[in-house]
Amino acid sequence: MIKFCDVNKWYGGYQALADINAEVKRGEVVVVCGPSGSGKSTLIRTVNRLEEIQSGELMFDGQNVHARMSGTQLNRLRSHIGFVFQSFNLFPHLSALDNIMLSPMKIKGVDRAKAHDKAMQLLDRVGLASKASAHPAQLSGGQQQRVAIARALAMEPPAMLFDEPTSALDPEMVGEVLAVMRSLANEGMTMMCVTHEMGFAREVADRVWFMDAGRIVEIATPDKFFGNPEHPRAKRFLSDLRTRH
Amino acid sequence: MLINIYHIIADNWLLLLIGQFPNGPLGGIAATLLLSILGIGLAFPLSILVALARLSPWPVLSWPATALVYVMRGVPLLMIIFWVYFLLPLLIGRIVPGFLAMVCTLVVYEAAFLSEIVRAGIQALPKGQMDAARALGHSHLSAMRYIILPQALYNMIPSILSQFVSTIKETTLGYVINVPELTFAASQINNQLLTQPFEVFFVLASIYFAVCWTLTQLTNWLERRIAAKRAGRGASELLVVDGVAVIKPETVQEVRQ
């Protein structure tokens, strides 16, 4: 579903992504982890072209994301890729409900009544039906992130990308967001998650990609990765995590 | 002297308020406010277009917009008034009345300044807002229309109001092309009396001060409200915040003891 072929990205002279070759299959949940600055966020942002790449090919659902295309084509492609940000990025001038309804109405041309029903259904699903009329500033971080997930789901994307969805949250709110992500995974959603939540990775991921210095240095099942990592950098990363917890 | 001021106001209050209207053109403070409202009101939509052009990646749009802003910022308003008043009739072949010339000048001039406010407002929003809009599939224009501008314009309301205050003061320059506004009315009075320029212009200054000061207070109040709203507090909690401000250092000392 998401396929990287020899993807390279430079910021000036600095190589942010190097020879990325990997694939997220349909229905698969991939967790991308690694030390900070290893290129995880850059990698996930190339999938919907929030970041450009300099060489290689990136296929999403059979389409070459970084091919030359018109703005309209790119917008349509992006509308098929759900994206959840670390900093939620809800639209603060709109209520939770309007945040979810806006894009289906303005981009897909869904009529208001349908968009409203769908948005209420999604809010219910993330456990926030009672907060429909609340503005983002009136919601906790965990609630905002759940609305953000609902907003992305409203476009009915075949795959969802999560860029450190719980890193900006207080510890007691991490669980509620992970629960929503877990239920998505259980329903067979194709997911690519950059996260430091190793418990989530162990439990939900089909595979773990470990990145270091712009490269994917290890791809393994969670059991293998957490039980017996091969790459020395991955070993050190995991032992650092253990001593911290 | 106070008695003179009293007489000036008592004899001329209607002239200061509305000029010679309805027997002549609208003047006085009414014309000043009308000029300012028309100037800012018409400049505002134009300024959004200029700001969008200036932020545009296409040089065809960004260069002329940038040039307009730089010229308007670098040339005194008086020069532009002269250009419009003397040059425009040559170009279109008809006489342009002073009031209209002044409105045109203000629109172009204020549009340039307002566009810088709009641009700052757009750029001050967190980058994540545009990212989120684009990730959902919004085009640049759709993101601007539904996500960026509603927030930016709301945040800019105080700046726009303070630009309105400057505009009120700038309308005084209309005097040089005989626009019948407040300064023009005052100078008419001065020409009649001849001996009391200090008193007349003191009255004039006081009226400008009263209007502008009131608007500035309104701006400050709006600014506080918007800042509080941005920080995520509703109107009800605003009261609580005001309550906190009432606690003075002495009170804190007492509580500590």
mmCIF file of N, CA, C and O in Angstrom, chain A residues 17-94:
data_model
loop_
_atom_site.group_PDB
_atom_site.id
_atom_site.type_symbol
_atom_site.label_atom_id
_atom_site.label_comp_id
_atom_site.label_asym_id
_atom_site.label_seq_id
_atom_site.Cartn_x
_atom_site.Cartn_y
_atom_site.Cartn_z
ATOM 1 N N LEU A 17 17.146 11.429 4.736
ATOM 2 C CA LEU A 17 16.700 10.061 4.488
ATOM 3 C C LEU A 17 17.664 9.421 3.490
ATOM 4 O O LEU A 17 18.007 10.029 2.486
ATOM 5 N N ALA A 18 18.089 8.204 3.788
ATOM 6 C CA ALA A 18 19.074 7.558 2.929
ATOM 7 C C ALA A 18 18.601 6.164 2.527
ATOM 8 O O ALA A 18 18.308 5.328 3.385
ATOM 9 N N ASP A 19 18.497 5.949 1.245
ATOM 10 C CA ASP A 19 18.196 4.629 0.675
ATOM 11 C C ASP A 19 17.081 3.906 1.412
ATOM 12 O O ASP A 19 17.252 2.790 1.890
ATOM 13 N N ILE A 20 15.929 4.552 1.486
ATOM 14 C CA ILE A 20 14.805 3.908 2.163
ATOM 15 C C ILE A 20 14.133 2.927 1.212
ATOM 16 O O ILE A 20 13.695 3.296 0.121
ATOM 17 N N ASN A 21 14.106 1.661 1.623
ATOM 18 C CA ASN A 21 13.400 0.636 0.874
ATOM 19 C C ASN A 21 12.533 -0.137 1.862
ATOM 20 O O ASN A 21 13.065 -0.849 2.710
ATOM 21 N N ALA A 22 11.244 0.030 1.765
ATOM 22 C CA ALA A 22 10.378 -0.665 2.706
ATOM 23 C C ALA A 22 8.950 -0.590 2.197
ATOM 24 O O ALA A 22 8.646 0.200 1.304
ATOM 25 N N GLU A 23 8.108 -1.419 2.772
ATOM 26 C CA GLU A 23 6.721 -1.420 2.319
ATOM 27 C C GLU A 23 5.764 -1.653 3.486
ATOM 28 O O GLU A 23 6.038 -2.466 4.358
ATOM 29 N N VAL A 24 4.692 -0.886 3.474
ATOM 30 C CA VAL A 24 3.593 -1.145 4.404
ATOM 31 C C VAL A 24 2.505 -1.816 3.588
ATOM 32 O O VAL A 24 1.998 -1.225 2.628
ATOM 33 N N LYS A 25 2.165 -3.056 3.957
ATOM 34 C CA LYS A 25 1.143 -3.775 3.169
ATOM 35 C C LYS A 25 -0.248 -3.368 3.623
ATOM 36 O O LYS A 25 -0.431 -2.833 4.702
ATOM 37 N N ARG A 26 -1.210 -3.642 2.756
ATOM 38 C CA ARG A 26 -2.596 -3.313 3.093
ATOM 39 C C ARG A 26 -3.010 -4.029 4.379
ATOM 40 O O ARG A 26 -2.730 -5.216 4.554
ATOM 41 N N GLY A 27 -3.607 -3.282 5.277
ATOM 42 C CA GLY A 27 -4.072 -3.876 6.534
ATOM 43 C C GLY A 27 -2.989 -4.040 7.586
ATOM 44 O O GLY A 27 -3.254 -4.516 8.682
ATOM 45 N N GLU A 28 -1.786 -3.658 7.235
ATOM 46 C CA GLU A 28 -0.678 -3.859 8.158
ATOM 47 C C GLU A 28 -0.504 -2.635 9.065
ATOM 48 O O GLU A 28 -0.813 -1.513 8.673
ATOM 49 N N VAL A 29 -0.027 -2.878 10.290
ATOM 50 C CA VAL A 29 0.316 -1.785 11.180
ATOM 51 C C VAL A 29 1.828 -1.772 11.362
ATOM 52 O O VAL A 29 2.412 -2.746 11.831
ATOM 53 N N VAL A 30 2.443 -0.687 10.941
ATOM 54 C CA VAL A 30 3.892 -0.560 11.060
ATOM 55 C C VAL A 30 4.205 0.530 12.072
ATOM 56 O O VAL A 30 3.630 1.619 12.009
ATOM 57 N N VAL A 31 5.066 0.216 13.010
ATOM 58 C CA VAL A 31 5.524 1.235 13.943
ATOM 59 C C VAL A 31 6.941 1.623 13.557
ATOM 60 O O VAL A 31 7.804 0.760 13.366
ATOM 61 N N VAL A 32 7.164 2.925 13.388
ATOM 62 C CA VAL A 32 8.495 3.425 13.066
ATOM 63 C C VAL A 32 9.086 3.975 14.358
ATOM 64 O O VAL A 32 8.483 4.843 14.984
ATOM 65 N N CYS A 33 10.222 3.456 14.783
ATOM 66 C CA CYS A 33 10.827 4.021 15.988
ATOM 67 C C CYS A 33 12.312 4.274 15.745
ATOM 68 O O CYS A 33 12.868 3.895 14.703
ATOM 69 N N GLY A 34 12.923 4.899 16.721
ATOM 70 C CA GLY A 34 14.332 5.232 16.587
ATOM 71 C C GLY A 34 14.640 6.461 17.402
ATOM 72 O O GLY A 34 13.721 7.155 17.852
ATOM 73 N N PRO A 35 15.915 6.752 17.590
ATOM 74 C CA PRO A 35 16.281 7.928 18.384
ATOM 75 C C PRO A 35 15.820 9.223 17.710
ATOM 76 O O PRO A 35 15.540 9.232 16.511
ATOM 77 N N SER A 36 15.750 10.302 18.488
ATOM 78 C CA SER A 36 15.280 11.544 17.885
ATOM 79 C C SER A 36 16.308 12.040 16.873
ATOM 80 O O SER A 36 17.509 11.843 17.034
ATOM 81 N N GLY A 37 15.807 12.644 15.807
ATOM 82 C CA GLY A 37 16.683 13.101 14.738
ATOM 83 C C GLY A 37 17.059 12.008 13.750
ATOM 84 O O GLY A 37 17.874 12.219 12.866
ATOM 85 N N SER A 38 16.428 10.829 13.895
ATOM 86 C CA SER A 38 16.816 9.746 12.990
ATOM 87 C C SER A 38 16.041 9.793 11.679
ATOM 88 O O SER A 38 16.299 9.005 10.780
ATOM 89 N N GLY A 39 15.074 10.716 11.571
ATOM 90 C CA GLY A 39 14.373 10.878 10.300
ATOM 91 C C GLY A 39 12.979 10.275 10.265
ATOM 92 O O GLY A 39 12.361 10.212 9.210
ATOM 93 N N LYS A 40 12.465 9.851 11.427
ATOM 94 C CA LYS A 40 11.143 9.200 11.465
ATOM 95 C C LYS A 40 10.043 10.128 10.956
ATOM 96 O O LYS A 40 9.261 9.758 10.088
ATOM 97 N N SER A 41 10.013 11.350 11.531
ATOM 98 C CA SER A 41 8.948 12.283 11.135
ATOM 99 C C SER A 41 9.099 12.691 9.679
ATOM 100 O O SER A 41 8.110 12.790 8.947
ATOM 101 N N THR A 42 10.344 12.921 9.261
ATOM 102 C CA THR A 42 10.580 13.273 7.861
ATOM 103 C C THR A 42 10.058 12.164 6.955
ATOM 104 O O THR A 42 9.384 12.417 5.959
ATOM 105 N N LEU A 43 10.344 10.919 7.343
ATOM 106 C CA LEU A 43 9.917 9.776 6.537
ATOM 107 C C LEU A 43 8.402 9.765 6.372
ATOM 108 O O LEU A 43 7.882 9.662 5.259
ATOM 109 N N ILE A 44 7.692 9.914 7.491
ATOM 110 C CA ILE A 44 6.229 9.793 7.410
ATOM 111 C C ILE A 44 5.633 10.992 6.661
ATOM 112 O O ILE A 44 4.626 10.863 5.968
ATOM 113 N N ARG A 45 6.305 12.148 6.758
ATOM 114 C CA ARG A 45 5.786 13.329 6.060
ATOM 115 C C ARG A 45 6.037 13.294 4.554
ATOM 116 O O ARG A 45 5.429 14.052 3.804
ATOM 117 N N THR A 46 6.928 12.395 4.115
ATOM 118 C CA THR A 46 7.117 12.273 2.665
ATOM 119 C C THR A 46 5.957 11.497 2.036
ATOM 120 O O THR A 46 5.708 11.616 0.851
ATOM 121 N N VAL A 47 5.242 10.698 2.854
ATOM 122 C CA VAL A 47 4.200 9.841 2.295
ATOM 123 C C VAL A 47 3.055 10.659 1.711
ATOM 124 O O VAL A 47 2.496 10.308 0.674
ATOM 125 N N ASN A 48 2.699 11.787 2.375
ATOM 126 C CA ASN A 48 1.662 12.626 1.753
ATOM 127 C C ASN A 48 2.269 13.917 1.202
ATOM 128 O O ASN A 48 1.570 14.889 0.980
ATOM 129 N N ARG A 49 3.546 13.876 1.013
ATOM 130 C CA ARG A 49 4.279 14.938 0.331
ATOM 131 C C ARG A 49 4.237 16.262 1.076
ATOM 132 O O ARG A 49 4.282 17.332 0.462
ATOM 133 N N LEU A 50 4.136 16.205 2.408
ATOM 134 C CA LEU A 50 4.375 17.432 3.173
ATOM 135 C C LEU A 50 5.866 17.739 3.118
ATOM 136 O O LEU A 50 6.290 18.863 3.359
ATOM 137 N N GLU A 51 6.671 16.713 2.858
ATOM 138 C CA GLU A 51 8.101 16.905 2.583
ATOM 139 C C GLU A 51 8.381 16.323 1.199
ATOM 140 O O GLU A 51 7.850 15.267 0.850
ATOM 141 N N GLU A 52 9.226 17.002 0.442
ATOM 142 C CA GLU A 52 9.617 16.510 -0.874
ATOM 143 C C GLU A 52 10.782 15.540 -0.740
ATOM 144 O O GLU A 52 11.524 15.583 0.248
ATOM 145 N N ILE A 53 10.937 14.656 -1.716
ATOM 146 C CA ILE A 53 12.134 13.810 -1.740
ATOM 147 C C ILE A 53 12.967 14.185 -2.961
ATOM 148 O O ILE A 53 12.458 14.799 -3.902
ATOM 149 N N GLN A 54 14.271 13.854 -2.896
ATOM 150 C CA GLN A 54 15.132 14.250 -4.013
ATOM 151 C C GLN A 54 15.346 13.115 -5.008
ATOM 152 O O GLN A 54 15.603 13.348 -6.172
ATOM 153 N N SER A 55 15.293 11.878 -4.526
ATOM 154 C CA SER A 55 15.391 10.786 -5.485
ATOM 155 C C SER A 55 14.654 9.572 -4.957
ATOM 156 O O SER A 55 14.321 9.491 -3.776
ATOM 157 N N GLY A 56 14.392 8.644 -5.845
ATOM 158 C CA GLY A 56 13.653 7.449 -5.479
ATOM 159 C C GLY A 56 12.185 7.582 -5.824
ATOM 160 O O GLY A 56 11.758 8.551 -6.463
ATOM 161 N N GLU A 57 11.430 6.595 -5.377
ATOM 162 C CA GLU A 57 10.023 6.544 -5.728
ATOM 163 C C GLU A 57 9.226 6.169 -4.498
ATOM 164 O O GLU A 57 9.676 5.368 -3.678
ATOM 165 N N LEU A 58 8.061 6.780 -4.368
ATOM 166 C CA LEU A 58 7.206 6.480 -3.226
ATOM 167 C C LEU A 58 5.808 6.202 -3.765
ATOM 168 O O LEU A 58 5.177 7.091 -4.325
ATOM 169 N N MET A 59 5.359 4.979 -3.625
ATOM 170 C CA MET A 59 4.048 4.618 -4.146
ATOM 171 C C MET A 59 3.039 4.579 -3.007
ATOM 172 O O MET A 59 3.310 4.008 -1.943
ATOM 173 N N PHE A 60 1.883 5.190 -3.229
ATOM 174 C CA PHE A 60 0.781 5.034 -2.279
ATOM 175 C C PHE A 60 -0.424 4.505 -3.041
ATOM 176 O O PHE A 60 -0.925 5.169 -3.948
ATOM 177 N N ASP A 61 -0.874 3.316 -2.688
ATOM 178 C CA ASP A 61 -2.057 2.743 -3.313
ATOM 179 C C ASP A 61 -1.931 2.774 -4.847
ATOM 180 O O ASP A 61 -2.880 3.138 -5.525
ATOM 181 N N GLY A 62 -0.740 2.436 -5.336
ATOM 182 C CA GLY A 62 -0.539 2.367 -6.774
ATOM 183 C C GLY A 62 -0.231 3.693 -7.446
ATOM 184 O O GLY A 62 -0.033 3.757 -8.654
ATOM 185 N N GLN A 63 -0.209 4.783 -6.667
ATOM 186 C CA GLN A 63 0.103 6.085 -7.274
ATOM 187 C C GLN A 63 1.469 6.569 -6.838
ATOM 188 O O GLN A 63 1.827 6.445 -5.672
ATOM 189 N N ASN A 64 2.219 7.121 -7.782
ATOM 190 C CA ASN A 64 3.529 7.670 -7.454
ATOM 191 C C ASN A 64 3.347 9.061 -6.841
ATOM 192 O O ASN A 64 3.017 10.019 -7.527
ATOM 193 N N VAL A 65 3.577 9.117 -5.532
ATOM 194 C CA VAL A 65 3.260 10.349 -4.790
ATOM 195 C C VAL A 65 4.113 11.530 -5.255
ATOM 196 O O VAL A 65 3.649 12.664 -5.314
ATOM 197 N N HIS A 66 5.375 11.258 -5.557
ATOM 198 C CA HIS A 66 6.278 12.357 -5.877
ATOM 199 C C HIS A 66 6.465 12.579 -7.372
ATOM 200 O O HIS A 66 7.410 13.235 -7.802
ATOM 201 N N ALA A 67 5.550 12.022 -8.174
ATOM 202 C CA ALA A 67 5.604 12.285 -9.611
ATOM 203 C C ALA A 67 5.170 13.727 -9.852
ATOM 204 O O ALA A 67 4.560 14.358 -8.989
ATOM 205 N N ARG A 68 5.499 14.243 -11.032
ATOM 206 C CA ARG A 68 4.976 15.580 -11.378
ATOM 207 C C ARG A 68 3.463 15.459 -11.505
ATOM 208 O O ARG A 68 2.952 14.596 -12.202
ATOM 209 N N MET A 69 2.767 16.329 -10.801
ATOM 210 C CA MET A 69 1.304 16.304 -10.923
ATOM 211 C C MET A 69 0.767 17.686 -10.619
ATOM 212 O O MET A 69 1.453 18.522 -10.037
ATOM 213 N N SER A 70 -0.477 17.902 -11.023
ATOM 214 C CA SER A 70 -1.085 19.212 -10.773
ATOM 215 C C SER A 70 -1.451 19.333 -9.300
ATOM 216 O O SER A 70 -1.522 18.336 -8.583
ATOM 217 N N GLY A 71 -1.672 20.548 -8.862
ATOM 218 C CA GLY A 71 -2.083 20.781 -7.481
ATOM 219 C C GLY A 71 -3.347 20.009 -7.133
ATOM 220 O O GLY A 71 -3.470 19.433 -6.058
ATOM 221 N N THR A 72 -4.285 19.997 -8.094
ATOM 222 C CA THR A 72 -5.552 19.308 -7.845
ATOM 223 C C THR A 72 -5.335 17.820 -7.614
ATOM 224 O O THR A 72 -5.928 17.216 -6.718
ATOM 225 N N GLN A 73 -4.466 17.231 -8.448
ATOM 226 C CA GLN A 73 -4.183 15.799 -8.280
ATOM 227 C C GLN A 73 -3.559 15.524 -6.924
ATOM 228 O O GLN A 73 -3.916 14.564 -6.239
ATOM 229 N N LEU A 74 -2.612 16.393 -6.555
ATOM 230 C CA LEU A 74 -1.933 16.201 -5.267
ATOM 231 C C LEU A 74 -2.939 16.337 -4.121
ATOM 232 O O LEU A 74 -2.920 15.546 -3.173
ATOM 233 N N ASN A 75 -3.829 17.326 -4.219
ATOM 234 C CA ASN A 75 -4.827 17.503 -3.165
ATOM 235 C C ASN A 75 -5.726 16.280 -3.051
ATOM 236 O O ASN A 75 -6.080 15.853 -1.963
ATOM 237 N N ARG A 76 -6.095 15.719 -4.199
ATOM 238 C CA ARG A 76 -6.961 14.549 -4.174
ATOM 239 C C ARG A 76 -6.214 13.385 -3.525
ATOM 240 O O ARG A 76 -6.752 12.680 -2.682
ATOM 241 N N LEU A 77 -4.951 13.226 -3.911
ATOM 242 C CA LEU A 77 -4.146 12.152 -3.333
ATOM 243 C C LEU A 77 -4.044 12.315 -1.809
ATOM 244 O O LEU A 77 -4.236 11.370 -1.045
ATOM 245 N N ARG A 78 -3.774 13.538 -1.374
ATOM 246 C CA ARG A 78 -3.633 13.776 0.066
ATOM 247 C C ARG A 78 -4.927 13.484 0.814
ATOM 248 O O ARG A 78 -4.901 13.044 1.958
ATOM 249 N N SER A 79 -6.053 13.771 0.160
ATOM 250 C CA SER A 79 -7.323 13.561 0.848
ATOM 251 C C SER A 79 -7.571 12.071 1.090
ATOM 252 O O SER A 79 -8.432 11.703 1.880
ATOM 253 N N HIS A 80 -6.790 11.208 0.437
ATOM 254 C CA HIS A 80 -6.930 9.766 0.655
ATOM 255 C C HIS A 80 -5.960 9.245 1.714
ATOM 256 O O HIS A 80 -5.886 8.049 1.948
ATOM 257 N N ILE A 81 -5.168 10.138 2.295
ATOM 258 C CA ILE A 81 -4.194 9.707 3.290
ATOM 259 C C ILE A 81 -4.500 10.417 4.595
ATOM 260 O O ILE A 81 -4.374 11.637 4.684
ATOM 261 N N GLY A 82 -4.929 9.662 5.588
ATOM 262 C CA GLY A 82 -5.204 10.287 6.885
ATOM 263 C C GLY A 82 -3.901 10.601 7.582
ATOM 264 O O GLY A 82 -2.966 9.800 7.557
ATOM 265 N N PHE A 83 -3.825 11.793 8.179
ATOM 266 C CA PHE A 83 -2.575 12.175 8.832
ATOM 267 C C PHE A 83 -2.885 12.765 10.199
ATOM 268 O O PHE A 83 -3.726 13.659 10.314
ATOM 269 N N VAL A 84 -2.224 12.248 11.228
ATOM 270 C CA VAL A 84 -2.421 12.755 12.584
ATOM 271 C C VAL A 84 -1.093 13.321 13.079
ATOM 272 O O VAL A 84 -0.061 12.646 12.999
ATOM 273 N N PHE A 85 -1.142 14.564 13.573
ATOM 274 C CA PHE A 85 0.085 15.267 13.943
ATOM 275 C C PHE A 85 0.379 15.147 15.433
ATOM 276 O O PHE A 85 -0.528 14.983 16.250
ATOM 277 N N GLN A 86 1.636 15.339 15.754
ATOM 278 C CA GLN A 86 2.033 15.374 17.164
ATOM 279 C C GLN A 86 1.290 16.492 17.902
ATOM 280 O O GLN A 86 0.822 16.314 19.013
ATOM 281 N N SER A 87 1.194 17.653 17.257
ATOM 282 C CA SER A 87 0.596 18.820 17.923
ATOM 283 C C SER A 87 -0.886 18.996 17.572
ATOM 284 O O SER A 87 -1.396 20.097 17.602
ATOM 285 N N PHE A 88 -1.558 17.925 17.229
ATOM 286 C CA PHE A 88 -3.007 17.863 16.926
ATOM 287 C C PHE A 88 -3.414 18.741 15.747
ATOM 288 O O PHE A 88 -4.076 18.268 14.844
ATOM 289 N N ASN A 89 -3.027 20.026 15.811
ATOM 290 C CA ASN A 89 -3.369 20.967 14.736
ATOM 291 C C ASN A 89 -4.851 21.010 14.419
ATOM 292 O O ASN A 89 -5.245 21.126 13.261
ATOM 293 N N LEU A 90 -5.683 20.927 15.459
ATOM 294 C CA LEU A 90 -7.106 21.193 15.227
ATOM 295 C C LEU A 90 -7.248 22.664 14.854
ATOM 296 O O LEU A 90 -6.399 23.480 15.205
ATOM 297 N N PHE A 91 -8.337 22.983 14.157
ATOM 298 C CA PHE A 91 -8.575 24.373 13.782
ATOM 299 C C PHE A 91 -9.257 25.068 14.960
ATOM 300 O O PHE A 91 -10.415 24.766 15.262
ATOM 301 N N PRO A 92 -8.572 25.987 15.639
ATOM 302 C CA PRO A 92 -9.082 26.504 16.907
ATOM 303 C C PRO A 92 -10.340 27.355 16.780
ATOM 304 O O PRO A 92 -11.042 27.551 17.760
ATOM 305 N N HIS A 93 -10.632 27.851 15.575
ATOM 306 C CA HIS A 93 -11.815 28.703 15.425
ATOM 307 C C HIS A 93 -13.083 27.885 15.194
ATOM 308 O O HIS A 93 -14.167 28.446 15.090
ATOM 309 N N LEU A 94 -12.938 26.562 15.066
ATOM 310 C CA LEU A 94 -14.109 25.723 14.788
ATOM 311 C C LEU A 94 -14.359 24.766 15.953
ATOM 312 O O LEU A 94 -13.419 24.357 16.636
#
